Amino acid sequence: MNAGVLLLSFAPDFSPLQKHKNPNNTRISRKIFSANLKTERRLRFLSFIQSCDFRVLSRNSGEFQGLRRREFGKVRADVKSEPYDIADSAPDSVKFSDTLSEVVLDEDSLESVDQWWEQIPKRWVIVILCFSAFLLCNMDRVNMSIAILPMSAEFNWNPATVGLIQSSFFWGYLLTQIAGGIWADTVGGKRVLGFAVIWWSIATILTPIAAKIGLPFLLVVRAFMGIGEGVAMPAMNNILSKWIPVAERSRSLALVYSGMYLGSVTGLAFSPLLIHKFGWPSVFYSFGSLGTIWFAVWQSKAHSSPLEDPQLRPEEKKLIISNSVSNEPVESIPWRLILSKAPVWALIVSHFCHNWGTFILLTWMPTYYNQVLKFNLTESGLLCVLPWLTMAISANVGGWIADTLVSKGLSVTAVRKIMQTIGFLGPAFFLTQLSHVNSPAMAVLCMACSQGTDAFSQSGLYSNHQDIGPRYAGVLLGLSNTAGVLAGVFGTAATGYILQHGSWDDVFKVSVGLYLVGTVVWNLFSTGEKILD
């Protein structure tokens, strides 16, 4: 229905007034009164129309052909009525056609109408895509901690061999941390993160095949998977340093890293079910294939910086550029300057101390539940979900708290130290309680609380790379995460050795000691101020 038909449908019908002009006839007078009342209501409606703007959909017509989106224009219907006595007479017709012929579409007032998903700020689309990449990252990583139980039974692996297999992932992961940071800072995070997801997805799919060929092939494939996941974190840090303003930094990073935790939740929850129904190779085939779907979306939606995105709204581009660091690419890395700064070394040492405990829990928790708490495979996988789910929630809570404190005037340095101190001392306290609990339920609760407080580190050391050197955020994360990966390599392998010669209490004591060392180093040497231009 066009505008003319719409307005004419509301036009008053004055014909009854022409037929009833005898005021002495009571019955006719009643009809006249009724008609007059209806007419008066219609004229009141017309007076309302006179002051209204009508929005009319333009569908590829006239001068609006070629518009990419549906456009709306303002239509003004100037309806002018002459004063007259309704009871005595009425005009034969009200000519709307004349006014409608003068409809003018104001091109300057065109408003584009977007779907609801197009209203989401583009920087948060980038955050959500990074979140989903890290969801896949930990799904593909943690499935081995569940599948290793039936695999070790099938291939007769002892605890030392299991520890070797678990740590082989970190061989490749270690090699690409600094290289990934340099690559991301020089060529852009979009290419690097896209490459990473495809690479590790292929390695995940090849894992069952390699395991059946032989142990050396499995170790190589797991190391190759580590290569792909090793460049992901520096690439993500590079992208967010360009897309996210400082006031949104903690919560955006917390959301992305919570993708890792929810990836662990998803992997630990679905792996036992898939293994029970389809066998242990199914977890690698199904999880690995999801990376191709993510990659297709990433290629069509993501850009390395706001300046490269042609569809970014001008107002959002202005907000990002005015509240973030320079988007100029890095041509050379000032290694001597970077390594001469005490806050950089505080990051490196603290990352090592933090990841020792985190990676032990990531890779050995299902075995702990199975051997110590006597849970079966399905129970171990499902109960491992709780600590990671706690981390996903507390990471986002910590991110909002940190950004709120910064927005209220507390220094970034103070916020980073507070959040990371919680991230160190919380896990240390709850791990010490594991040797004093007697029930499986309390042990699971201690694990959940330990990892829940650990997640506050996302608003501590994990946000600090962008604080002290935003242009070199990828390189800085590569440096500190290299130390973190070394903790994963040594910690995961050492745990297998300790369990052959000691107990789980000994494993947790080492983690607690490193948490305390990290607390001291962080509070003495870290800063939230920019020290690298």
PDB file of C-alpha atoms in Angstrom, residues 307-531:
ATOM      1  CA  LEU A 307      41.730   1.872   9.937  1.00  0.00           C
ATOM      2  CA  GLU A 308      41.502  -1.202   7.695  1.00  0.00           C
ATOM      3  CA  ASP A 309      37.754  -1.753   8.168  1.00  0.00           C
ATOM      4  CA  PRO A 310      35.735   0.019   5.424  1.00  0.00           C
ATOM      5  CA  GLN A 311      32.411  -0.773   7.100  1.00  0.00           C
ATOM      6  CA  LEU A 312      33.278   0.675  10.507  1.00  0.00           C
ATOM      7  CA  ARG A 313      30.957   3.511  11.485  1.00  0.00           C
ATOM      8  CA  PRO A 314      32.707   6.897  11.633  1.00  0.00           C
ATOM      9  CA  GLU A 315      31.613   7.565  15.204  1.00  0.00           C
ATOM     10  CA  GLU A 316      33.000   4.255  16.444  1.00  0.00           C
ATOM     11  CA  LYS A 317      36.238   4.744  14.512  1.00  0.00           C
ATOM     12  CA  LYS A 318      36.645   8.158  16.136  1.00  0.00           C
ATOM     13  CA  LEU A 319      36.000   6.679  19.593  1.00  0.00           C
ATOM     14  CA  ILE A 320      38.551   3.900  19.124  1.00  0.00           C
ATOM     15  CA  ILE A 321      41.293   6.003  17.582  1.00  0.00           C
ATOM     16  CA  SER A 322      40.955   8.790  20.146  1.00  0.00           C
ATOM     17  CA  ASN A 323      41.094   6.377  23.083  1.00  0.00           C
ATOM     18  CA  SER A 324      43.653   3.798  21.982  1.00  0.00           C
ATOM     19  CA  VAL A 325      47.250   3.589  20.877  1.00  0.00           C
ATOM     20  CA  SER A 326      48.761   4.381  17.526  1.00  0.00           C
ATOM     21  CA  ASN A 327      47.788   1.950  14.800  1.00  0.00           C
ATOM     22  CA  GLU A 328      51.019   2.404  12.897  1.00  0.00           C
ATOM     23  CA  PRO A 329      52.719  -0.930  12.155  1.00  0.00           C
ATOM     24  CA  VAL A 330      55.925  -1.794  13.973  1.00  0.00           C
ATOM     25  CA  GLU A 331      58.975  -1.796  11.722  1.00  0.00           C
ATOM     26  CA  SER A 332      61.586  -2.927  14.243  1.00  0.00           C
ATOM     27  CA  ILE A 333      61.559  -4.312  17.778  1.00  0.00           C
ATOM     28  CA  PRO A 334      63.686  -2.415  20.349  1.00  0.00           C
ATOM     29  CA  TRP A 335      64.825  -5.561  22.139  1.00  0.00           C
ATOM     30  CA  ARG A 336      67.497  -3.883  24.276  1.00  0.00           C
ATOM     31  CA  LEU A 337      65.047  -1.276  25.524  1.00  0.00           C
ATOM     32  CA  ILE A 338      62.349  -3.856  26.227  1.00  0.00           C
ATOM     33  CA  LEU A 339      64.630  -6.205  28.151  1.00  0.00           C
ATOM     34  CA  SER A 340      66.102  -3.357  30.193  1.00  0.00           C
ATOM     35  CA  LYS A 341      62.780  -2.578  31.884  1.00  0.00           C
ATOM     36  CA  ALA A 342      62.047  -4.089  35.316  1.00  0.00           C
ATOM     37  CA  PRO A 343      58.228  -4.229  34.723  1.00  0.00           C
ATOM     38  CA  VAL A 344      58.874  -6.424  31.676  1.00  0.00           C
ATOM     39  CA  TRP A 345      60.817  -8.883  33.804  1.00  0.00           C
ATOM     40  CA  ALA A 346      58.088  -8.724  36.443  1.00  0.00           C
ATOM     41  CA  LEU A 347      55.685  -9.844  33.720  1.00  0.00           C
ATOM     42  CA  ILE A 348      57.980 -12.664  32.625  1.00  0.00           C
ATOM     43  CA  VAL A 349      58.611 -14.055  36.128  1.00  0.00           C
ATOM     44  CA  SER A 350      54.999 -13.678  37.225  1.00  0.00           C
ATOM     45  CA  HIS A 351      53.736 -15.386  34.086  1.00  0.00           C
ATOM     46  CA  PHE A 352      56.019 -18.350  34.784  1.00  0.00           C
ATOM     47  CA  CYS A 353      54.807 -18.637  38.376  1.00  0.00           C
ATOM     48  CA  HIS A 354      51.180 -18.308  37.355  1.00  0.00           C
ATOM     49  CA  ASN A 355      51.242 -20.839  34.531  1.00  0.00           C
ATOM     50  CA  TRP A 356      52.994 -23.546  36.534  1.00  0.00           C
ATOM     51  CA  GLY A 357      49.911 -24.060  38.657  1.00  0.00           C
ATOM     52  CA  THR A 358      47.420 -23.336  35.875  1.00  0.00           C
ATOM     53  CA  PHE A 359      48.827 -25.834  33.368  1.00  0.00           C
ATOM     54  CA  ILE A 360      49.183 -28.568  35.970  1.00  0.00           C
ATOM     55  CA  LEU A 361      45.497 -28.242  36.760  1.00  0.00           C
ATOM     56  CA  LEU A 362      44.624 -28.065  33.068  1.00  0.00           C
ATOM     57  CA  THR A 363      46.431 -31.261  32.084  1.00  0.00           C
ATOM     58  CA  TRP A 364      46.364 -33.369  35.258  1.00  0.00           C
ATOM     59  CA  MET A 365      43.049 -32.581  36.928  1.00  0.00           C
ATOM     60  CA  PRO A 366      41.063 -35.464  35.323  1.00  0.00           C
ATOM     61  CA  THR A 367      43.827 -37.877  36.378  1.00  0.00           C
ATOM     62  CA  TYR A 368      43.693 -36.468  39.923  1.00  0.00           C
ATOM     63  CA  TYR A 369      39.949 -36.975  40.069  1.00  0.00           C
ATOM     64  CA  ASN A 370      40.299 -40.500  38.710  1.00  0.00           C
ATOM     65  CA  GLN A 371      43.238 -41.692  40.840  1.00  0.00           C
ATOM     66  CA  VAL A 372      42.739 -39.798  44.111  1.00  0.00           C
ATOM     67  CA  LEU A 373      39.014 -39.112  44.281  1.00  0.00           C
ATOM     68  CA  LYS A 374      38.104 -42.410  42.525  1.00  0.00           C
ATOM     69  CA  PHE A 375      35.791 -40.891  39.959  1.00  0.00           C
ATOM     70  CA  ASN A 376      35.229 -42.781  36.722  1.00  0.00           C
ATOM     71  CA  LEU A 377      35.970 -41.290  33.309  1.00  0.00           C
ATOM     72  CA  THR A 378      32.579 -39.629  32.858  1.00  0.00           C
ATOM     73  CA  GLU A 379      32.502 -38.278  36.410  1.00  0.00           C
ATOM     74  CA  SER A 380      36.054 -36.946  36.067  1.00  0.00           C
ATOM     75  CA  GLY A 381      35.180 -35.066  32.896  1.00  0.00           C
ATOM     76  CA  LEU A 382      31.952 -33.616  34.233  1.00  0.00           C
ATOM     77  CA  LEU A 383      33.397 -32.565  37.597  1.00  0.00           C
ATOM     78  CA  CYS A 384      36.338 -30.892  35.873  1.00  0.00           C
ATOM     79  CA  VAL A 385      33.771 -28.553  34.338  1.00  0.00           C
ATOM     80  CA  LEU A 386      33.024 -26.821  37.634  1.00  0.00           C
ATOM     81  CA  PRO A 387      36.439 -25.176  38.220  1.00  0.00           C
ATOM     82  CA  TRP A 388      36.648 -23.949  34.628  1.00  0.00           C
ATOM     83  CA  LEU A 389      33.101 -22.637  34.725  1.00  0.00           C
ATOM     84  CA  THR A 390      34.010 -20.786  37.900  1.00  0.00           C
ATOM     85  CA  MET A 391      36.994 -19.271  36.095  1.00  0.00           C
ATOM     86  CA  ALA A 392      34.828 -18.100  33.193  1.00  0.00           C
ATOM     87  CA  ILE A 393      32.478 -16.295  35.556  1.00  0.00           C
ATOM     88  CA  SER A 394      35.094 -14.828  37.892  1.00  0.00           C
ATOM     89  CA  ALA A 395      37.283 -13.626  34.995  1.00  0.00           C
ATOM     90  CA  ASN A 396      34.448 -11.455  33.686  1.00  0.00           C
ATOM     91  CA  VAL A 397      33.529 -10.285  37.177  1.00  0.00           C
ATOM     92  CA  GLY A 398      37.160  -9.332  37.759  1.00  0.00           C
ATOM     93  CA  GLY A 399      37.291  -7.510  34.429  1.00  0.00           C
ATOM     94  CA  TRP A 400      34.275  -5.372  35.247  1.00  0.00           C
ATOM     95  CA  ILE A 401      35.633  -4.642  38.722  1.00  0.00           C
ATOM     96  CA  ALA A 402      39.003  -3.589  37.310  1.00  0.00           C
ATOM     97  CA  ASP A 403      37.521  -1.292  34.652  1.00  0.00           C
ATOM     98  CA  THR A 404      35.163   0.211  37.236  1.00  0.00           C
ATOM     99  CA  LEU A 405      38.042   0.962  39.586  1.00  0.00           C
ATOM    100  CA  VAL A 406      40.007   2.594  36.763  1.00  0.00           C
ATOM    101  CA  SER A 407      36.996   4.676  35.710  1.00  0.00           C
ATOM    102  CA  LYS A 408      36.545   5.863  39.311  1.00  0.00           C
ATOM    103  CA  GLY A 409      40.064   7.238  39.410  1.00  0.00           C
ATOM    104  CA  LEU A 410      42.160   4.466  40.927  1.00  0.00           C
ATOM    105  CA  SER A 411      45.505   4.189  39.164  1.00  0.00           C
ATOM    106  CA  VAL A 412      46.005   1.419  36.629  1.00  0.00           C
ATOM    107  CA  THR A 413      49.095   0.301  38.570  1.00  0.00           C
ATOM    108  CA  ALA A 414      47.106  -0.173  41.778  1.00  0.00           C
ATOM    109  CA  VAL A 415      44.331  -2.034  39.958  1.00  0.00           C
ATOM    110  CA  ARG A 416      46.771  -4.418  38.251  1.00  0.00           C
ATOM    111  CA  LYS A 417      48.549  -5.175  41.540  1.00  0.00           C
ATOM    112  CA  ILE A 418      45.302  -5.783  43.434  1.00  0.00           C
ATOM    113  CA  MET A 419      43.850  -8.106  40.812  1.00  0.00           C
ATOM    114  CA  GLN A 420      47.044 -10.125  40.335  1.00  0.00           C
ATOM    115  CA  THR A 421      47.601 -10.484  44.071  1.00  0.00           C
ATOM    116  CA  ILE A 422      44.177 -12.094  44.274  1.00  0.00           C
ATOM    117  CA  GLY A 423      45.147 -14.243  41.280  1.00  0.00           C
ATOM    118  CA  PHE A 424      48.214 -15.527  43.160  1.00  0.00           C
ATOM    119  CA  LEU A 425      47.221 -15.786  46.815  1.00  0.00           C
ATOM    120  CA  GLY A 426      43.733 -17.179  46.176  1.00  0.00           C
ATOM    121  CA  PRO A 427      44.922 -20.336  44.387  1.00  0.00           C
ATOM    122  CA  ALA A 428      47.801 -20.741  46.867  1.00  0.00           C
ATOM    123  CA  PHE A 429      45.411 -20.776  49.816  1.00  0.00           C
ATOM    124  CA  PHE A 430      42.908 -23.234  48.354  1.00  0.00           C
ATOM    125  CA  LEU A 431      45.575 -25.649  47.115  1.00  0.00           C
ATOM    126  CA  THR A 432      46.964 -25.852  50.655  1.00  0.00           C
ATOM    127  CA  GLN A 433      43.515 -26.960  51.833  1.00  0.00           C
ATOM    128  CA  LEU A 434      43.430 -30.001  49.533  1.00  0.00           C
ATOM    129  CA  SER A 435      45.624 -32.014  51.905  1.00  0.00           C
ATOM    130  CA  HIS A 436      43.184 -31.348  54.756  1.00  0.00           C
ATOM    131  CA  VAL A 437      39.881 -32.306  53.105  1.00  0.00           C
ATOM    132  CA  ASN A 438      38.435 -35.793  53.394  1.00  0.00           C
ATOM    133  CA  SER A 439      35.527 -35.785  50.935  1.00  0.00           C
ATOM    134  CA  PRO A 440      35.556 -35.626  47.140  1.00  0.00           C
ATOM    135  CA  ALA A 441      32.974 -32.837  47.229  1.00  0.00           C
ATOM    136  CA  MET A 442      35.242 -30.599  49.300  1.00  0.00           C
ATOM    137  CA  ALA A 443      38.210 -31.399  47.057  1.00  0.00           C
ATOM    138  CA  VAL A 444      36.227 -30.340  43.982  1.00  0.00           C
ATOM    139  CA  LEU A 445      35.127 -27.179  45.811  1.00  0.00           C
ATOM    140  CA  CYS A 446      38.736 -26.303  46.649  1.00  0.00           C
ATOM    141  CA  MET A 447      39.700 -26.815  43.016  1.00  0.00           C
ATOM    142  CA  ALA A 448      36.851 -24.566  41.889  1.00  0.00           C
ATOM    143  CA  CYS A 449      37.785 -21.811  44.344  1.00  0.00           C
ATOM    144  CA  SER A 450      41.458 -22.096  43.423  1.00  0.00           C
ATOM    145  CA  GLN A 451      40.798 -21.625  39.727  1.00  0.00           C
ATOM    146  CA  GLY A 452      38.092 -19.041  40.316  1.00  0.00           C
ATOM    147  CA  THR A 453      40.528 -16.729  42.106  1.00  0.00           C
ATOM    148  CA  ASP A 454      43.226 -17.600  39.552  1.00  0.00           C
ATOM    149  CA  ALA A 455      41.043 -16.009  36.847  1.00  0.00           C
ATOM    150  CA  PHE A 456      41.526 -12.555  38.388  1.00  0.00           C
ATOM    151  CA  SER A 457      44.932 -12.675  36.691  1.00  0.00           C
ATOM    152  CA  GLN A 458      43.195 -11.704  33.438  1.00  0.00           C
ATOM    153  CA  SER A 459      42.766  -8.222  34.897  1.00  0.00           C
ATOM    154  CA  GLY A 460      46.288  -8.324  36.333  1.00  0.00           C
ATOM    155  CA  LEU A 461      49.296  -9.549  34.398  1.00  0.00           C
ATOM    156  CA  TYR A 462      47.361 -10.508  31.249  1.00  0.00           C
ATOM    157  CA  SER A 463      46.140  -6.912  30.821  1.00  0.00           C
ATOM    158  CA  ASN A 464      49.514  -5.403  31.679  1.00  0.00           C
ATOM    159  CA  HIS A 465      51.172  -5.979  28.293  1.00  0.00           C
ATOM    160  CA  GLN A 466      48.914  -3.392  26.693  1.00  0.00           C
ATOM    161  CA  ASP A 467      49.494  -1.020  29.608  1.00  0.00           C
ATOM    162  CA  ILE A 468      53.282  -0.832  29.520  1.00  0.00           C
ATOM    163  CA  GLY A 469      53.887  -1.170  25.768  1.00  0.00           C
ATOM    164  CA  PRO A 470      50.697  -1.049  23.675  1.00  0.00           C
ATOM    165  CA  ARG A 471      52.505  -0.900  20.320  1.00  0.00           C
ATOM    166  CA  TYR A 472      54.508  -3.996  21.263  1.00  0.00           C
ATOM    167  CA  ALA A 473      51.670  -5.856  22.976  1.00  0.00           C
ATOM    168  CA  GLY A 474      52.154  -8.949  20.814  1.00  0.00           C
ATOM    169  CA  VAL A 475      55.897  -9.123  21.424  1.00  0.00           C
ATOM    170  CA  LEU A 476      55.521  -8.542  25.168  1.00  0.00           C
ATOM    171  CA  LEU A 477      52.938 -11.272  25.467  1.00  0.00           C
ATOM    172  CA  GLY A 478      55.153 -13.539  23.405  1.00  0.00           C
ATOM    173  CA  LEU A 479      58.039 -12.928  25.822  1.00  0.00           C
ATOM    174  CA  SER A 480      56.080 -13.464  29.019  1.00  0.00           C
ATOM    175  CA  ASN A 481      54.070 -16.357  27.635  1.00  0.00           C
ATOM    176  CA  THR A 482      57.299 -18.056  26.586  1.00  0.00           C
ATOM    177  CA  ALA A 483      58.149 -18.177  30.274  1.00  0.00           C
ATOM    178  CA  GLY A 484      54.619 -19.387  30.939  1.00  0.00           C
ATOM    179  CA  VAL A 485      55.002 -22.153  28.378  1.00  0.00           C
ATOM    180  CA  LEU A 486      58.296 -23.215  29.947  1.00  0.00           C
ATOM    181  CA  ALA A 487      56.363 -23.552  33.176  1.00  0.00           C
ATOM    182  CA  GLY A 488      53.859 -25.743  31.333  1.00  0.00           C
ATOM    183  CA  VAL A 489      56.590 -27.921  29.811  1.00  0.00           C
ATOM    184  CA  PHE A 490      58.556 -28.374  33.025  1.00  0.00           C
ATOM    185  CA  GLY A 491      55.527 -28.440  35.311  1.00  0.00           C
ATOM    186  CA  THR A 492      53.561 -31.001  33.317  1.00  0.00           C
ATOM    187  CA  ALA A 493      56.555 -33.311  32.881  1.00  0.00           C
ATOM    188  CA  ALA A 494      57.723 -32.792  36.475  1.00  0.00           C
ATOM    189  CA  THR A 495      54.280 -33.704  37.791  1.00  0.00           C
ATOM    190  CA  GLY A 496      54.535 -37.127  36.172  1.00  0.00           C
ATOM    191  CA  TYR A 497      57.980 -37.586  37.726  1.00  0.00           C
ATOM    192  CA  ILE A 498      56.811 -36.395  41.166  1.00  0.00           C
ATOM    193  CA  LEU A 499      53.840 -38.757  41.104  1.00  0.00           C
ATOM    194  CA  GLN A 500      56.148 -41.709  40.433  1.00  0.00           C
ATOM    195  CA  HIS A 501      58.290 -40.826  43.447  1.00  0.00           C
ATOM    196  CA  GLY A 502      55.978 -38.804  45.688  1.00  0.00           C
ATOM    197  CA  SER A 503      52.365 -37.717  46.101  1.00  0.00           C
ATOM    198  CA  TRP A 504      49.854 -35.135  44.955  1.00  0.00           C
ATOM    199  CA  ASP A 505      50.613 -33.091  48.068  1.00  0.00           C
ATOM    200  CA  ASP A 506      54.146 -32.618  46.765  1.00  0.00           C
ATOM    201  CA  VAL A 507      52.775 -31.462  43.415  1.00  0.00           C
ATOM    202  CA  PHE A 508      50.595 -28.827  45.068  1.00  0.00           C
ATOM    203  CA  LYS A 509      53.374 -27.608  47.384  1.00  0.00           C
ATOM    204  CA  VAL A 510      55.553 -26.679  44.410  1.00  0.00           C
ATOM    205  CA  SER A 511      52.689 -24.697  42.881  1.00  0.00           C
ATOM    206  CA  VAL A 512      51.991 -22.857  46.135  1.00  0.00           C
ATOM    207  CA  GLY A 513      55.662 -21.899  46.502  1.00  0.00           C
ATOM    208  CA  LEU A 514      55.747 -20.413  43.002  1.00  0.00           C
ATOM    209  CA  TYR A 515      52.510 -18.504  43.612  1.00  0.00           C
ATOM    210  CA  LEU A 516      54.129 -16.826  46.629  1.00  0.00           C
ATOM    211  CA  VAL A 517      57.260 -15.922  44.659  1.00  0.00           C
ATOM    212  CA  GLY A 518      55.121 -14.391  41.922  1.00  0.00           C
ATOM    213  CA  THR A 519      53.193 -12.304  44.451  1.00  0.00           C
ATOM    214  CA  VAL A 520      56.367 -10.717  45.798  1.00  0.00           C
ATOM    215  CA  VAL A 521      57.909 -10.019  42.384  1.00  0.00           C
ATOM    216  CA  TRP A 522      54.701  -8.565  40.979  1.00  0.00           C
ATOM    217  CA  ASN A 523      54.069  -6.139  43.818  1.00  0.00           C
ATOM    218  CA  LEU A 524      57.679  -4.931  43.860  1.00  0.00           C
ATOM    219  CA  PHE A 525      58.334  -4.320  40.170  1.00  0.00           C
ATOM    220  CA  SER A 526      55.135  -4.149  38.113  1.00  0.00           C
ATOM    221  CA  THR A 527      53.505  -0.940  36.856  1.00  0.00           C
ATOM    222  CA  GLY A 528      50.411   0.069  34.923  1.00  0.00           C
ATOM    223  CA  GLU A 529      52.058   3.040  33.224  1.00  0.00           C
ATOM    224  CA  LYS A 530      53.317   3.058  29.652  1.00  0.00           C
ATOM    225  CA  ILE A 531      57.088   2.559  29.605  1.00  0.00           C
TER     226      ILE A 531
END
